[in-house]
PDB file of C-alpha atoms in Angstrom:
ATOM      1  CA  UNK A 132       0.000   0.000   0.000  1.00  0.00           C
ATOM      2  CA  UNK A 133       1.444   3.404  -1.031  1.00  0.00           C
ATOM      3  CA  UNK A 134       2.040   6.029   1.616  1.00  0.00           C
ATOM      4  CA  UNK A 135       0.825   9.619   1.369  1.00  0.00           C
ATOM      5  CA  UNK A 136       4.445  10.672   0.882  1.00  0.00           C
ATOM      6  CA  UNK A 137       4.750   8.167  -1.931  1.00  0.00           C
ATOM      7  CA  UNK A 138       1.632   9.511  -3.597  1.00  0.00           C
ATOM      8  CA  UNK A 139       2.900  13.056  -3.274  1.00  0.00           C
ATOM      9  CA  UNK A 140       6.263  12.098  -4.744  1.00  0.00           C
ATOM     10  CA  UNK A 141       4.589  10.298  -7.669  1.00  0.00           C
ATOM     11  CA  UNK A 142       2.320  13.308  -8.312  1.00  0.00           C
ATOM     12  CA  UNK A 143       5.376  15.604  -8.266  1.00  0.00           C
ATOM     13  CA  UNK A 144       7.165  13.365 -10.780  1.00  0.00           C
ATOM     14  CA  UNK A 145       4.110  13.303 -13.061  1.00  0.00           C
ATOM     15  CA  UNK A 146       3.870  17.081 -12.811  1.00  0.00           C
ATOM     16  CA  UNK A 147       7.561  17.528 -13.633  1.00  0.00           C
ATOM     17  CA  UNK A 148       7.123  15.304 -16.692  1.00  0.00           C
ATOM     18  CA  UNK A 149       4.056  17.272 -17.754  1.00  0.00           C
ATOM     19  CA  UNK A 150       5.954  20.571 -17.445  1.00  0.00           C
ATOM     20  CA  UNK A 151       8.835  19.119 -19.499  1.00  0.00           C
ATOM     21  CA  UNK A 152       6.415  18.138 -22.257  1.00  0.00           C
ATOM     22  CA  UNK A 153       4.889  21.622 -22.251  1.00  0.00           C
ATOM     23  CA  UNK A 154       8.327  23.223 -22.508  1.00  0.00           C
ATOM     24  CA  UNK A 155       9.174  20.824 -25.347  1.00  0.00           C
ATOM     25  CA  UNK A 156       6.353  22.300 -27.381  1.00  0.00           C
ATOM     26  CA  UNK A 157       3.199  20.491 -26.276  1.00  0.00           C
ATOM     27  CA  UNK A 158       1.750  23.756 -25.014  1.00  0.00           C
ATOM     28  CA  UNK A 159      -1.848  22.519 -25.115  1.00  0.00           C
ATOM     29  CA  UNK A 160      -1.026  20.374 -22.071  1.00  0.00           C
ATOM     30  CA  UNK A 161      -0.766  23.517 -19.933  1.00  0.00           C
ATOM     31  CA  UNK A 162      -4.556  23.387 -19.636  1.00  0.00           C
ATOM     32  CA  UNK A 163      -4.132  20.287 -17.442  1.00  0.00           C
ATOM     33  CA  UNK A 164      -1.910  22.210 -15.045  1.00  0.00           C
ATOM     34  CA  UNK A 165      -4.251  25.200 -15.110  1.00  0.00           C
ATOM     35  CA  UNK A 166      -7.271  23.030 -14.314  1.00  0.00           C
ATOM     36  CA  UNK A 167      -5.497  21.513 -11.298  1.00  0.00           C
ATOM     37  CA  UNK A 168      -4.806  24.829  -9.614  1.00  0.00           C
ATOM     38  CA  UNK A 169      -7.268  27.388 -10.989  1.00  0.00           C
ATOM     39  CA  UNK A 170      -9.619  26.871  -8.027  1.00  0.00           C
ATOM     40  CA  UNK A 171      -6.844  27.441  -5.477  1.00  0.00           C
ATOM     41  CA  UNK A 172      -5.677  30.552  -7.285  1.00  0.00           C
ATOM     42  CA  UNK A 173      -9.218  31.932  -7.424  1.00  0.00           C
ATOM     43  CA  UNK A 174      -9.793  31.323  -3.704  1.00  0.00           C
ATOM     44  CA  UNK A 175      -6.539  33.067  -2.864  1.00  0.00           C
ATOM     45  CA  UNK A 176      -7.100  36.202  -4.936  1.00  0.00           C
ATOM     46  CA  UNK A 177     -10.795  36.407  -4.008  1.00  0.00           C
ATOM     47  CA  UNK A 178      -9.898  37.020  -0.365  1.00  0.00           C
ATOM     48  CA  UNK A 179      -8.358  40.329  -1.400  1.00  0.00           C
ATOM     49  CA  UNK A 180     -10.529  41.023  -4.457  1.00  0.00           C
ATOM     50  CA  UNK A 181     -14.179  40.342  -3.544  1.00  0.00           C
ATOM     51  CA  UNK A 182     -15.570  41.226  -6.984  1.00  0.00           C
ATOM     52  CA  UNK A 183     -16.120  37.870  -8.806  1.00  0.00           C
ATOM     53  CA  UNK A 184     -15.323  39.426 -12.185  1.00  0.00           C
ATOM     54  CA  UNK A 185     -12.082  41.015 -10.957  1.00  0.00           C
ATOM     55  CA  UNK A 186     -11.048  37.863  -9.074  1.00  0.00           C
ATOM     56  CA  UNK A 187     -11.602  35.788 -12.223  1.00  0.00           C
ATOM     57  CA  UNK A 188      -9.568  38.298 -14.241  1.00  0.00           C
ATOM     58  CA  UNK A 189      -6.715  38.122 -11.710  1.00  0.00           C
ATOM     59  CA  UNK A 190      -6.870  34.312 -11.844  1.00  0.00           C
ATOM     60  CA  UNK A 191      -6.595  34.304 -15.628  1.00  0.00           C
ATOM     61  CA  UNK A 192      -3.712  36.801 -15.467  1.00  0.00           C
ATOM     62  CA  UNK A 193      -1.951  34.523 -12.975  1.00  0.00           C
ATOM     63  CA  UNK A 194      -2.295  31.464 -15.188  1.00  0.00           C
ATOM     64  CA  UNK A 195      -1.177  33.403 -18.265  1.00  0.00           C
ATOM     65  CA  UNK A 196       1.928  34.684 -16.494  1.00  0.00           C
ATOM     66  CA  UNK A 197       2.678  31.172 -15.244  1.00  0.00           C
ATOM     67  CA  UNK A 198       2.463  29.855 -18.797  1.00  0.00           C
ATOM     68  CA  UNK A 199       4.724  32.596 -20.137  1.00  0.00           C
ATOM     69  CA  UNK A 200       7.234  32.157 -17.284  1.00  0.00           C
ATOM     70  CA  UNK A 201       7.193  28.355 -17.123  1.00  0.00           C
ATOM     71  CA  UNK A 202      10.717  28.116 -18.506  1.00  0.00           C
ATOM     72  CA  UNK A 203      11.992  29.898 -15.390  1.00  0.00           C
ATOM     73  CA  UNK A 204      10.307  27.499 -12.961  1.00  0.00           C
ATOM     74  CA  UNK A 205      12.869  25.591 -10.859  1.00  0.00           C
ATOM     75  CA  UNK A 206      11.465  22.494  -9.143  1.00  0.00           C
ATOM     76  CA  UNK A 207      14.487  22.446  -6.799  1.00  0.00           C
ATOM     77  CA  UNK A 208      13.396  25.752  -5.255  1.00  0.00           C
ATOM     78  CA  UNK A 209       9.683  25.086  -4.729  1.00  0.00           C
ATOM     79  CA  UNK A 210       6.773  22.947  -5.828  1.00  0.00           C
ATOM     80  CA  UNK A 211       4.866  24.141  -8.884  1.00  0.00           C
ATOM     81  CA  UNK A 212       1.894  24.900  -6.631  1.00  0.00           C
ATOM     82  CA  UNK A 213       3.960  27.178  -4.375  1.00  0.00           C
ATOM     83  CA  UNK A 214       5.555  28.864  -7.399  1.00  0.00           C
ATOM     84  CA  UNK A 215       2.101  29.460  -8.885  1.00  0.00           C
ATOM     85  CA  UNK A 216       0.796  30.852  -5.575  1.00  0.00           C
ATOM     86  CA  UNK A 217       3.691  33.326  -5.569  1.00  0.00           C
ATOM     87  CA  UNK A 218       2.550  34.600  -8.970  1.00  0.00           C
ATOM     88  CA  UNK A 219      -1.051  34.724  -7.706  1.00  0.00           C
ATOM     89  CA  UNK A 220       0.016  36.697  -4.621  1.00  0.00           C
ATOM     90  CA  UNK A 221       1.751  39.399  -6.626  1.00  0.00           C
ATOM     91  CA  UNK A 222      -0.983  39.463  -9.275  1.00  0.00           C
ATOM     92  CA  UNK A 223      -3.688  39.962  -6.637  1.00  0.00           C
ATOM     93  CA  UNK A 224      -1.763  42.842  -5.051  1.00  0.00           C
ATOM     94  CA  UNK A 225      -1.224  44.413  -8.478  1.00  0.00           C
ATOM     95  CA  UNK A 226      -4.938  44.216  -9.342  1.00  0.00           C
ATOM     96  CA  UNK A 227      -5.883  45.629  -5.962  1.00  0.00           C
ATOM     97  CA  UNK A 228      -3.559  48.610  -6.269  1.00  0.00           C
ATOM     98  CA  UNK A 229      -4.517  49.341  -9.867  1.00  0.00           C
ATOM     99  CA  UNK A 230      -8.077  49.973  -8.726  1.00  0.00           C
ATOM    100  CA  UNK A 231      -6.825  52.679  -6.316  1.00  0.00           C
ATOM    101  CA  UNK A 232      -8.981  51.355  -3.513  1.00  0.00           C
ATOM    102  CA  UNK A 233      -8.855  53.625  -0.498  1.00  0.00           C
ATOM    103  CA  UNK A 234      -8.625  51.988   2.895  1.00  0.00           C
ATOM    104  CA  UNK A 235     -10.279  53.392   5.989  1.00  0.00           C
ATOM    105  CA  UNK A 236      -7.124  53.414   8.061  1.00  0.00           C
ATOM    106  CA  UNK A 237      -7.329  53.560  11.818  1.00  0.00           C
ATOM    107  CA  UNK A 238      -4.377  55.498  13.187  1.00  0.00           C
ATOM    108  CA  UNK A 239      -2.233  53.535  15.629  1.00  0.00           C
ATOM    109  CA  UNK A 240       0.787  55.079  17.304  1.00  0.00           C
ATOM    110  CA  UNK A 241       4.007  53.047  17.177  1.00  0.00           C
ATOM    111  CA  UNK A 242       4.491  53.394  20.925  1.00  0.00           C
ATOM    112  CA  UNK A 243       1.052  51.928  21.568  1.00  0.00           C
ATOM    113  CA  UNK A 244       1.852  48.961  19.345  1.00  0.00           C
ATOM    114  CA  UNK A 245       5.116  48.358  21.189  1.00  0.00           C
ATOM    115  CA  UNK A 246       3.510  48.469  24.627  1.00  0.00           C
ATOM    116  CA  UNK A 247       0.142  46.790  23.962  1.00  0.00           C
ATOM    117  CA  UNK A 248      -0.035  43.604  26.125  1.00  0.00           C
ATOM    118  CA  UNK A 249       0.143  40.242  24.334  1.00  0.00           C
ATOM    119  CA  UNK A 250      -2.498  38.837  26.696  1.00  0.00           C
ATOM    120  CA  UNK A 251      -4.984  41.530  25.720  1.00  0.00           C
ATOM    121  CA  UNK A 252      -4.180  40.983  22.048  1.00  0.00           C
ATOM    122  CA  UNK A 253      -4.947  37.257  22.344  1.00  0.00           C
ATOM    123  CA  UNK A 254      -8.152  37.913  24.305  1.00  0.00           C
ATOM    124  CA  UNK A 255      -9.494  40.413  21.767  1.00  0.00           C
ATOM    125  CA  UNK A 256      -8.690  38.305  18.716  1.00  0.00           C
ATOM    126  CA  UNK A 257     -10.016  35.067  20.225  1.00  0.00           C
ATOM    127  CA  UNK A 258     -13.325  36.575  21.392  1.00  0.00           C
ATOM    128  CA  UNK A 259     -16.074  35.152  19.155  1.00  0.00           C
ATOM    129  CA  UNK A 260     -18.362  38.027  20.135  1.00  0.00           C
ATOM    130  CA  UNK A 261     -15.985  40.401  18.349  1.00  0.00           C
ATOM    131  CA  UNK A 262     -15.916  38.624  14.968  1.00  0.00           C
ATOM    132  CA  UNK A 263     -17.669  41.520  13.216  1.00  0.00           C
ATOM    133  CA  UNK A 264     -15.158  44.006  14.626  1.00  0.00           C
ATOM    134  CA  UNK A 265     -12.304  41.673  13.637  1.00  0.00           C
ATOM    135  CA  UNK A 266     -13.539  41.524  10.034  1.00  0.00           C
ATOM    136  CA  UNK A 267     -13.802  45.312   9.924  1.00  0.00           C
ATOM    137  CA  UNK A 268     -10.330  45.621  11.443  1.00  0.00           C
ATOM    138  CA  UNK A 269      -8.827  43.296   8.817  1.00  0.00           C
ATOM    139  CA  UNK A 270     -10.249  45.542   6.087  1.00  0.00           C
ATOM    140  CA  UNK A 271      -8.165  48.441   7.456  1.00  0.00           C
ATOM    141  CA  UNK A 272      -4.895  46.547   6.930  1.00  0.00           C
ATOM    142  CA  UNK A 273      -2.675  47.143   3.934  1.00  0.00           C
ATOM    143  CA  UNK A 274      -3.365  44.590   1.169  1.00  0.00           C
ATOM    144  CA  UNK A 275      -0.064  42.738   1.626  1.00  0.00           C
ATOM    145  CA  UNK A 276      -0.783  42.397   5.359  1.00  0.00           C
ATOM    146  CA  UNK A 277      -4.246  41.041   4.571  1.00  0.00           C
ATOM    147  CA  UNK A 278      -2.693  38.491   2.239  1.00  0.00           C
ATOM    148  CA  UNK A 279      -0.115  37.440   4.846  1.00  0.00           C
ATOM    149  CA  UNK A 280      -2.881  36.986   7.400  1.00  0.00           C
ATOM    150  CA  UNK A 281      -4.873  34.844   4.981  1.00  0.00           C
ATOM    151  CA  UNK A 282      -1.906  32.671   4.010  1.00  0.00           C
ATOM    152  CA  UNK A 283      -0.918  31.923   7.600  1.00  0.00           C
ATOM    153  CA  UNK A 284      -4.194  31.766   9.533  1.00  0.00           C
ATOM    154  CA  UNK A 285      -6.819  30.836   6.938  1.00  0.00           C
ATOM    155  CA  UNK A 286      -4.801  28.707   4.503  1.00  0.00           C
ATOM    156  CA  UNK A 287      -2.560  27.257   7.248  1.00  0.00           C
ATOM    157  CA  UNK A 288       0.464  27.382   4.968  1.00  0.00           C
ATOM    158  CA  UNK A 289       3.906  26.665   6.475  1.00  0.00           C
ATOM    159  CA  UNK A 290       6.043  29.737   7.062  1.00  0.00           C
ATOM    160  CA  UNK A 291       8.717  28.447   4.678  1.00  0.00           C
ATOM    161  CA  UNK A 292       6.134  28.293   1.880  1.00  0.00           C
ATOM    162  CA  UNK A 293       4.792  31.756   2.734  1.00  0.00           C
ATOM    163  CA  UNK A 294       8.373  33.033   2.594  1.00  0.00           C
ATOM    164  CA  UNK A 295       8.664  31.755  -0.981  1.00  0.00           C
ATOM    165  CA  UNK A 296       5.255  33.129  -1.990  1.00  0.00           C
ATOM    166  CA  UNK A 297       5.800  36.607  -0.525  1.00  0.00           C
ATOM    167  CA  UNK A 298       9.563  36.729  -1.157  1.00  0.00           C
ATOM    168  CA  UNK A 299      10.240  37.801   2.430  1.00  0.00           C
ATOM    169  CA  UNK A 300      12.507  36.227   5.045  1.00  0.00           C
ATOM    170  CA  UNK A 301      10.773  34.009   7.616  1.00  0.00           C
ATOM    171  CA  UNK A 302      12.091  36.134  10.494  1.00  0.00           C
ATOM    172  CA  UNK A 303      10.491  39.228   8.953  1.00  0.00           C
ATOM    173  CA  UNK A 304       7.176  37.412   8.454  1.00  0.00           C
ATOM    174  CA  UNK A 305       7.063  36.217  12.078  1.00  0.00           C
ATOM    175  CA  UNK A 306       7.712  39.768  13.282  1.00  0.00           C
ATOM    176  CA  UNK A 307       5.148  41.184  10.834  1.00  0.00           C
ATOM    177  CA  UNK A 308       2.453  38.761  11.989  1.00  0.00           C
ATOM    178  CA  UNK A 309       2.980  39.828  15.607  1.00  0.00           C
ATOM    179  CA  UNK A 310       2.689  43.465  14.549  1.00  0.00           C
ATOM    180  CA  UNK A 311      -0.489  42.727  12.556  1.00  0.00           C
ATOM    181  CA  UNK A 312      -2.103  40.943  15.492  1.00  0.00           C
ATOM    182  CA  UNK A 313      -1.455  43.893  17.808  1.00  0.00           C
ATOM    183  CA  UNK A 314      -2.695  46.357  15.229  1.00  0.00           C
ATOM    184  CA  UNK A 315      -5.905  44.347  14.791  1.00  0.00           C
ATOM    185  CA  UNK A 316      -6.468  44.216  18.551  1.00  0.00           C
ATOM    186  CA  UNK A 317      -5.993  47.967  18.937  1.00  0.00           C
ATOM    187  CA  UNK A 318      -8.234  48.648  15.933  1.00  0.00           C
ATOM    188  CA  UNK A 319     -10.958  46.453  17.424  1.00  0.00           C
ATOM    189  CA  UNK A 320     -10.817  48.498  20.639  1.00  0.00           C
ATOM    190  CA  UNK A 321     -10.943  51.733  18.641  1.00  0.00           C
ATOM    191  CA  UNK A 322     -13.927  50.578  16.568  1.00  0.00           C
ATOM    192  CA  UNK A 323     -15.774  49.457  19.686  1.00  0.00           C
ATOM    193  CA  UNK A 324     -15.098  52.781  21.394  1.00  0.00           C
ATOM    194  CA  UNK A 325     -16.250  54.736  18.323  1.00  0.00           C
ATOM    195  CA  UNK A 326     -19.455  52.705  18.166  1.00  0.00           C
ATOM    196  CA  UNK A 327     -20.168  53.269  21.859  1.00  0.00           C
ATOM    197  CA  UNK A 328     -19.609  57.002  21.450  1.00  0.00           C
ATOM    198  CA  UNK A 329     -21.960  57.011  18.493  1.00  0.00           C
ATOM    199  CA  UNK A 330     -24.749  55.493  20.585  1.00  0.00           C
ATOM    200  CA  UNK A 331     -24.473  58.214  23.232  1.00  0.00           C
TER     201      UNK A 331
END
């Protein structure tokens, strides 16, 4: 009976062979690769680009760039899936910024971020009664921070893989995630306070 590792290894070999055939001129075979990962790409970009039409456009742009750049793919550096997700990550950010979306930023002083207690951060982010505030707080983050949050917490991707996708060092990403969590907690408190003031 084959192990999961064995199945993964066999799938990787089949994929490598498929890519070789595409690069040798059988370009029509790229549709097989595209069909395998189009759903994952769409889910990833849709978290940042809620418009179905725009998310589909970003997905198609991702697959087109992957096809055009396939000769530069190096299986020794990353799996094809991770390489494709890196293209999707940058494509989603590009689409987002091209639309000149304005974020409702909540001002947070650096000193407050540095001194905000970790225990309070955990309590605020883990409180199920504050889910609505958390969602609103996430929308105030910069798009690349939103994407990092999604990759780590919602997709449960390993930090090494996220490092390849975002092209940032793991140490930076760990530090950035801590900063994002504190910013979200402080923003939740600010939104709650603003709402309470509005009811008075």
